[in-house]
XYZ file of C-alpha atoms in Angstrom:
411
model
C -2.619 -5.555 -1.282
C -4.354 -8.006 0.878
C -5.204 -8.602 4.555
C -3.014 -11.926 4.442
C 0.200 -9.429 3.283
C 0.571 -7.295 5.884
C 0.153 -9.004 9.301
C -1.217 -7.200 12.074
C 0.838 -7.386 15.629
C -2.770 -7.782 17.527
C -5.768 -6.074 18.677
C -9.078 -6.130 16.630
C -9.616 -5.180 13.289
C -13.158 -5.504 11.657
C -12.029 -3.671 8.291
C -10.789 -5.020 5.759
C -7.110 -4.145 4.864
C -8.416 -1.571 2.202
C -10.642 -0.224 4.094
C -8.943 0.598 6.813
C -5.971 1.985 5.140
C -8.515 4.390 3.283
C -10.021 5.349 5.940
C -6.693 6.315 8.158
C -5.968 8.030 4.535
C -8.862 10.041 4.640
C -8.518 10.957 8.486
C -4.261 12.057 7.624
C -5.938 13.964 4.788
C -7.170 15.982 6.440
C -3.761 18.381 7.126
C -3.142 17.684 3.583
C -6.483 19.040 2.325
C -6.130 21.573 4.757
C -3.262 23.638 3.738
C -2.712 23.262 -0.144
C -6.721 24.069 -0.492
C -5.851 27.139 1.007
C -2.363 27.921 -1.238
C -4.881 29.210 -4.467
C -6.494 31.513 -2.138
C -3.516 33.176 -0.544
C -3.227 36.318 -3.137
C -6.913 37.047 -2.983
C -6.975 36.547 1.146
C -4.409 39.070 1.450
C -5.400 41.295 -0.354
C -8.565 41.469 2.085
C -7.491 41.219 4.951
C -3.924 42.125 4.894
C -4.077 44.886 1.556
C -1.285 46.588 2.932
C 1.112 43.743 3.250
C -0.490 40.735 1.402
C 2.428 38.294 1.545
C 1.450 37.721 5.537
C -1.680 36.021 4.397
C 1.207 33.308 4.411
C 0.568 32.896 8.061
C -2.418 31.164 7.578
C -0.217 28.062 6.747
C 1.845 28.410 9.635
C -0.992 29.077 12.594
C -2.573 25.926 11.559
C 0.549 23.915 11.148
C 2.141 25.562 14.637
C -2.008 24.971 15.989
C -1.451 21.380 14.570
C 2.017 20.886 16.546
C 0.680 22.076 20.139
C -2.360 20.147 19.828
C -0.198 16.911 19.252
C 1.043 17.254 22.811
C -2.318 16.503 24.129
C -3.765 14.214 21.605
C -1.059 11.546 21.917
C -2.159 11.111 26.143
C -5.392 11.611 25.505
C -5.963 8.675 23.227
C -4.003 6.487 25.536
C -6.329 7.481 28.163
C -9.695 7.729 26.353
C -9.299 5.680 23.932
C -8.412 6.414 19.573
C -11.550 7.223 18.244
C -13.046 9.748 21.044
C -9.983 11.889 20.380
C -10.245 11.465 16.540
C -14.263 12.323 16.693
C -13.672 15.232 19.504
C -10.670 16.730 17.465
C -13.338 16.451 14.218
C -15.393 18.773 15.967
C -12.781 21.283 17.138
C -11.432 21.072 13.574
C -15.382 21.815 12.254
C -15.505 25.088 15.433
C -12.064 26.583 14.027
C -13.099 26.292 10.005
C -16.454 27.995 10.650
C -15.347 31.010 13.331
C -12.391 31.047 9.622
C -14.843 31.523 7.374
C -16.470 34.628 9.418
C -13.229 36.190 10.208
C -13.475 40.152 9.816
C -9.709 40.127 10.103
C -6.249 38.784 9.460
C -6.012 37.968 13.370
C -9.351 36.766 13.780
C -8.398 34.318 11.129
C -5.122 33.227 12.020
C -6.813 32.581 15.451
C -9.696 29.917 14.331
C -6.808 28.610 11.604
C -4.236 27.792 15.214
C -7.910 26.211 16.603
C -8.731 24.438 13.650
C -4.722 22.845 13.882
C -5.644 21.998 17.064
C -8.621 20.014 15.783
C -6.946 18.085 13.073
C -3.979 16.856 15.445
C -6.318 14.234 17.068
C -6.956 12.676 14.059
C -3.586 12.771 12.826
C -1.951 11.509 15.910
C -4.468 8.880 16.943
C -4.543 7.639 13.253
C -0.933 6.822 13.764
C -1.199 5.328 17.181
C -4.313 3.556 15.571
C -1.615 1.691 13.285
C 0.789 1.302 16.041
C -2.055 -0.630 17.498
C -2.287 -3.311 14.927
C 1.053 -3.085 13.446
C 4.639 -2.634 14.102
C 8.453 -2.853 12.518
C 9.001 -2.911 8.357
C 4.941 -4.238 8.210
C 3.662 -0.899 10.167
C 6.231 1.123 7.749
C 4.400 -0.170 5.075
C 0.911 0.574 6.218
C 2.120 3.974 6.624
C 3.236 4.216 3.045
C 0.333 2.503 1.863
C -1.556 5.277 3.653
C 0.538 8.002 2.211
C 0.176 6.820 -1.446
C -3.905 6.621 -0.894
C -4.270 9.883 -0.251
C -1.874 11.248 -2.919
C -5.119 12.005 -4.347
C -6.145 15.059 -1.733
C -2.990 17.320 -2.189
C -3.321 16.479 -5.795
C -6.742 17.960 -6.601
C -6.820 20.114 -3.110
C -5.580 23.299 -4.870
C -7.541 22.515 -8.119
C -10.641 22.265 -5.581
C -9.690 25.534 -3.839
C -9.447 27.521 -7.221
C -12.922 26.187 -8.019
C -14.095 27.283 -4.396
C -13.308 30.549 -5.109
C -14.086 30.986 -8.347
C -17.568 30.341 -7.472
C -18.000 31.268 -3.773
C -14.901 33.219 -2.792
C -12.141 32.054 -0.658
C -14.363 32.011 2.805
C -16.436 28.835 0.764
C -13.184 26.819 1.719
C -14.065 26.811 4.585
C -17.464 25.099 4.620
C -15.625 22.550 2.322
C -13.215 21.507 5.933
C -16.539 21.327 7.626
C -18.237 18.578 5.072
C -14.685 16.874 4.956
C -14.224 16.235 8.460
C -17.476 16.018 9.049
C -18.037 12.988 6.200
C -14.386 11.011 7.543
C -15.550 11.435 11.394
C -18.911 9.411 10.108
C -16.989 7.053 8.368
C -15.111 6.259 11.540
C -17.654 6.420 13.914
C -19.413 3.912 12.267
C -17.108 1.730 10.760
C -13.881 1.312 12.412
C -13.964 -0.401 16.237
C -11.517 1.055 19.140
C -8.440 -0.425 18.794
C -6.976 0.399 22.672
C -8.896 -2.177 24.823
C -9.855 -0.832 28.203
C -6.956 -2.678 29.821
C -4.630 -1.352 27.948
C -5.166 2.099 28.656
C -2.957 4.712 30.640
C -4.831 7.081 33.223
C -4.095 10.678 32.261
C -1.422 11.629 35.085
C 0.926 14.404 35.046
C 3.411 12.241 36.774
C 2.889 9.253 33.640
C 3.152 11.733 31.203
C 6.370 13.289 32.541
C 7.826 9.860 32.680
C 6.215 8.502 29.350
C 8.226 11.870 27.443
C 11.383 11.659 29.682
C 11.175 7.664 27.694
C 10.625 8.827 25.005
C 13.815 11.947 24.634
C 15.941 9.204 26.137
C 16.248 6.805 23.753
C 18.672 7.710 21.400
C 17.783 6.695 17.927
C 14.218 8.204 18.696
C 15.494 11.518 19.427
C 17.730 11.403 16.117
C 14.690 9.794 14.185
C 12.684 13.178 15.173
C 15.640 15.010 14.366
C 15.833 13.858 10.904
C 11.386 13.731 10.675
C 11.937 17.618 11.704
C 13.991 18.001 8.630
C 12.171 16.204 6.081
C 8.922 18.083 7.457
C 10.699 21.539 7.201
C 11.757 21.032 3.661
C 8.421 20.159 3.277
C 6.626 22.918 4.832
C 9.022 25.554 3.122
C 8.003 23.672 -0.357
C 4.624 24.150 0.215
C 4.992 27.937 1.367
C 6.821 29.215 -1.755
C 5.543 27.134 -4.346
C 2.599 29.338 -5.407
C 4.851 32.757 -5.433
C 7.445 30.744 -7.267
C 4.807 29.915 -10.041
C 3.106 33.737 -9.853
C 6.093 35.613 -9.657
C 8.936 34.118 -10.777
C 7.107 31.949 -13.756
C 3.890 33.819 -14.471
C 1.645 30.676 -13.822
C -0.381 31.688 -10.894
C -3.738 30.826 -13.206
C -1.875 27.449 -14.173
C -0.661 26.851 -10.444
C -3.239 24.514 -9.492
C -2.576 22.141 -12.418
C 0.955 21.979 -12.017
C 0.463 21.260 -8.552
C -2.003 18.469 -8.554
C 0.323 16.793 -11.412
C 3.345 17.209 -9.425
C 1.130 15.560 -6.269
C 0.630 12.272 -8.464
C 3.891 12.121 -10.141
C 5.420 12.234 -6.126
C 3.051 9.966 -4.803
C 4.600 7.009 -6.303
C 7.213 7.339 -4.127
C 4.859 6.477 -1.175
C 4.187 3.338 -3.664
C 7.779 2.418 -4.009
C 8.554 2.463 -0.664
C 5.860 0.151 0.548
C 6.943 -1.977 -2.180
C 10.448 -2.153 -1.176
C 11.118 -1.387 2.436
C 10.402 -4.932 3.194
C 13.545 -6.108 1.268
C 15.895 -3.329 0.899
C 14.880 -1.645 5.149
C 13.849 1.492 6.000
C 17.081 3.320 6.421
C 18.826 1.883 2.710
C 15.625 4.142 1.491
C 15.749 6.885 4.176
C 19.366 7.688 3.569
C 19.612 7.311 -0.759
C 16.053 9.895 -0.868
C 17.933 12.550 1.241
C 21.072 12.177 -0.686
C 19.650 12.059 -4.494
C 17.594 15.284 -3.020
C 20.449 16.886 -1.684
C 22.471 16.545 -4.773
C 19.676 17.165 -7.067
C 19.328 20.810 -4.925
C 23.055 21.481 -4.861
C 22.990 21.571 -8.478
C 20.200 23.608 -9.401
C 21.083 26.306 -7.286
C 24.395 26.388 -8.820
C 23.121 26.649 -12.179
C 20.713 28.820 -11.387
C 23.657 31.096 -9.593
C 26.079 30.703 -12.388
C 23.318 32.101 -15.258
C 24.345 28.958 -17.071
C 20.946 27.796 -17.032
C 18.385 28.325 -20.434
C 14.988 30.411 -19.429
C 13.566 27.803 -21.128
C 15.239 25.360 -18.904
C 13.969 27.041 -15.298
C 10.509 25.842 -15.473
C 10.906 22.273 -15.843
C 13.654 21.499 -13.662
C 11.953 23.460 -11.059
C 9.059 21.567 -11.346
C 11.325 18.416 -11.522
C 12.641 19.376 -8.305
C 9.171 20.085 -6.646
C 8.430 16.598 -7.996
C 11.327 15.482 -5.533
C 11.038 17.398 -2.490
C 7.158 15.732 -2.461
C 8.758 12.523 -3.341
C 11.161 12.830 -0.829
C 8.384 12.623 1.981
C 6.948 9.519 0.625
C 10.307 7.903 0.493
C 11.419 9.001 3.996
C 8.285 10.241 6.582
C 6.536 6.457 7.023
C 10.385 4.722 7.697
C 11.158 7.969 10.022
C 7.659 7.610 11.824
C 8.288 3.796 12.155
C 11.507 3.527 13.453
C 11.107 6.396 16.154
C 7.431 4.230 17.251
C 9.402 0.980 16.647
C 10.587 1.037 21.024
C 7.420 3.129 21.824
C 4.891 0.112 21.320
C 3.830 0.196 25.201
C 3.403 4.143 25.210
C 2.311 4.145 21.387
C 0.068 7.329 21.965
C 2.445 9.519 24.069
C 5.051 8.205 21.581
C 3.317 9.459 18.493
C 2.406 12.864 20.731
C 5.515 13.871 21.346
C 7.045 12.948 17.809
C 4.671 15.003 15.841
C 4.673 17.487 18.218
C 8.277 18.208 18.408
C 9.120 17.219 14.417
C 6.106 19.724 13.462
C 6.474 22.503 15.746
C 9.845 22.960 15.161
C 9.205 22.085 11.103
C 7.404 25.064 10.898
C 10.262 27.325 12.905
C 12.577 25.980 9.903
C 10.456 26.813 7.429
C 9.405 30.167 8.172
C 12.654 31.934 7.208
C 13.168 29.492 3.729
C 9.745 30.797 2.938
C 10.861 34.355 4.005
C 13.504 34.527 1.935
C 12.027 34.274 -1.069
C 13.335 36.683 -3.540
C 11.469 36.467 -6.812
C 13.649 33.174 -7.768
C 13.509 29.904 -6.234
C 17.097 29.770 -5.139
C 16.552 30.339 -1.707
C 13.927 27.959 -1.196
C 16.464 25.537 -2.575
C 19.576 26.044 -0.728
C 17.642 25.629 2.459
C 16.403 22.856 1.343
C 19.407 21.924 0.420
C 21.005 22.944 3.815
C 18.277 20.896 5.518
C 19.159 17.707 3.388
C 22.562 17.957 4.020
C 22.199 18.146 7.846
C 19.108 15.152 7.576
C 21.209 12.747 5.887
C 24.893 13.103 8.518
C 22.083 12.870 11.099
C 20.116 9.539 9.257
C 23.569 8.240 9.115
C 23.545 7.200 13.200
C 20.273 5.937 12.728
C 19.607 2.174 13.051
C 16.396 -0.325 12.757
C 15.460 -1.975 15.995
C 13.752 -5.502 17.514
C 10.387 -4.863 16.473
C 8.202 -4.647 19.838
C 5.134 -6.129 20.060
């Protein structure tokens, strides 16, 4: 990939193309490394904090990703008005407040608290980062930025469970913790000195009630946005409900909890190509051929398992691998779908590219996380359940996907 192969739709750059897409890697990351770090320590947390009923220790996940979705409301307007990279390096710092009051927490509430703060935090980063690329690029080209992005770091969620195991083993599960802190602390450098503002003065939009009311009222009333978020909700859900049941899936239902974080980090690079394919392709083939053949192939591969898995038709030795084979594709499925999703809801939203992105991630991860909650409830020692709501979810993504269409690109 080089600078001369994706072309920018204005404003300055000094990075080079690498860089830059590194660097908003490192800065989107940040969720990443923030929630499967935490999956290895989930058994051990609730038995602390929560002895009586350990499996809540699963809410850890959800305050930060529900902490993650509210702070996305005000992130978006903020970096419109302030500019990208104060709300990035001011959402660092409420990320680096939440992880530290986390790693003191006496209780389960105390802890779910500083996790919803810590959310909070990492939504400026994630939402300016994307309004950052909406700065410089737009249409197919800003699709595959986003990919590009994705498939860099593949790398976090890959070893981010591997890392948390070792973080215990050596200084319990509160050391996580101290690990956010030198992340974001190390990626908010990076940015501070590296990377120029990308919003020029002129360009910016006062924060006003009344511009923000009309900015969102824009944004719900253009119709292949609101059924672009519709479908991102979806595709985020199955995701979230993936990543809430895949370590009791391995402990109970396989016996692997020791082998968990392997599994998962090779399942993380075997589903990160799919971030690689897609910003090979979606300049020839279009972001909705992709969109709408990755929700079908994982809606039939879904439909099937559960019915073998319902009909006792299916070898014990047989479970394991196609389970991990369709882990492999609900990951994949993210890489093949989130970047075209974000790009054609953002494609309209050029001249409110912050609110835009605000009110996207807000909406598509707040209610993600209401989806997921019951899939990951339901768990009941097998992973049917978490696969007929995924499958459920699919079905429902790609009728939806079907009324979606690709846009003028504006500049």
């Amino acid at each position: 990939m080089t600078d001369a192969a994706i072309r920018p739709s204005g404003g300055p750059r000094a990075l080079s193309m690498p860089e830059f897409v590194a660097l908003m890697a490192m800065l989107s990351a940040t969720i990443a490394f923030s929630i499967d770090a935490m999956l290895p320590a989930l058994p051990e947390m609730g038995q602390s904090l929560s002895p009586d009923v350990p499996n809540r220790a699963q809410l850890v996940i959800v305050a930060f990703v529900l902490g993650m979705g509210a702070g996305t409301l005000f992130a978006g307007p903020l970096s419109d008005a302030l500019g990208r990279k104060r709300v990035m390096l001011g959402g660092a710092a409420l990320y680096c407040l939440g992880a530290a009051a986390a790693a003191f927490a006496p209780t389960l509430e105390w802890l779910l608290v500083a996790r919803l703060v810590q959310g909070v935090g990492a939504s400026g980063p994630r939402v300016a980062a994307q309004a950052m690329i909406r700065d410089l690029y737009a249409g197919r080209d800003m699709a595959r930025v986003s990919s590009f992005v994705m498939m860099t770091f593949t790398l976090v969620p890959a070893v981010a469970p591997l890392l948390g195991a070792w973080i215990i083993a050596g200084f319990g599960w509160r050391g996580i913790f101290w690990v956010f802190v030198l992340f974001a602390v190390v990626s908010a450098a990076w940015l501070a000195i590296r990377q120029p503002e990308t919003l020029a003065p002129e360009a910016r939009r006062p924060l006003n009630f009344a511009r923000l009311r009309h900015a969102a009222a824009e944004v719900f009333a253009h119709a292949n946005v609101r059924r672009a978020i519709m479908v991102q909700t979806l595709v985020f859900g199955m995701l979230f409900a993936t990543i809430m049941s895949v370590q009791p899936v391995f402990d109970v239902t396989f016996g692997r909890a020791e082998s968990f974080p392997i599994w998962f980090g090779v399942v993380a690079v075997l589903a990160g190509s799919a971030s690689f394919l897609n910003a090979h392709l979606v300049g020839r083939l279009g972001m909705l051929w992709l969109l709408r053949r990755a929700l079908a192939g994982h809606l039939v591969l879904s439909v099937v398992l559960v019915a073998l898995w319902l009909s006792g038709a299916l070898p014990d030795a047989a479970q394991f691998p196609l389970f991990v084979l369709w882990q492999v594709g609900s990951f994949a499925l993210a890489g093949l779908t989130i970047g075209n999703l974000n790009a054609i809801a953002m494609q309209p939203m050029g001249h409110i590219a912050g609110m835009a992105a605000s009110v996207i991630s807000a909406v598509s991860t707040i209610l993600a996380g209401a989806i997921a909650v019951p899939i990951g409830q339901a768990f009941n020692g097998t992973p049917v359940p978490l696969m007929a709501g995924v499958a459920l979810c699919a079905g429902v993504g790609l009728w939806l996907a079907a009324g979606l269409r690709e846009e003028p690109v504006a500049l």
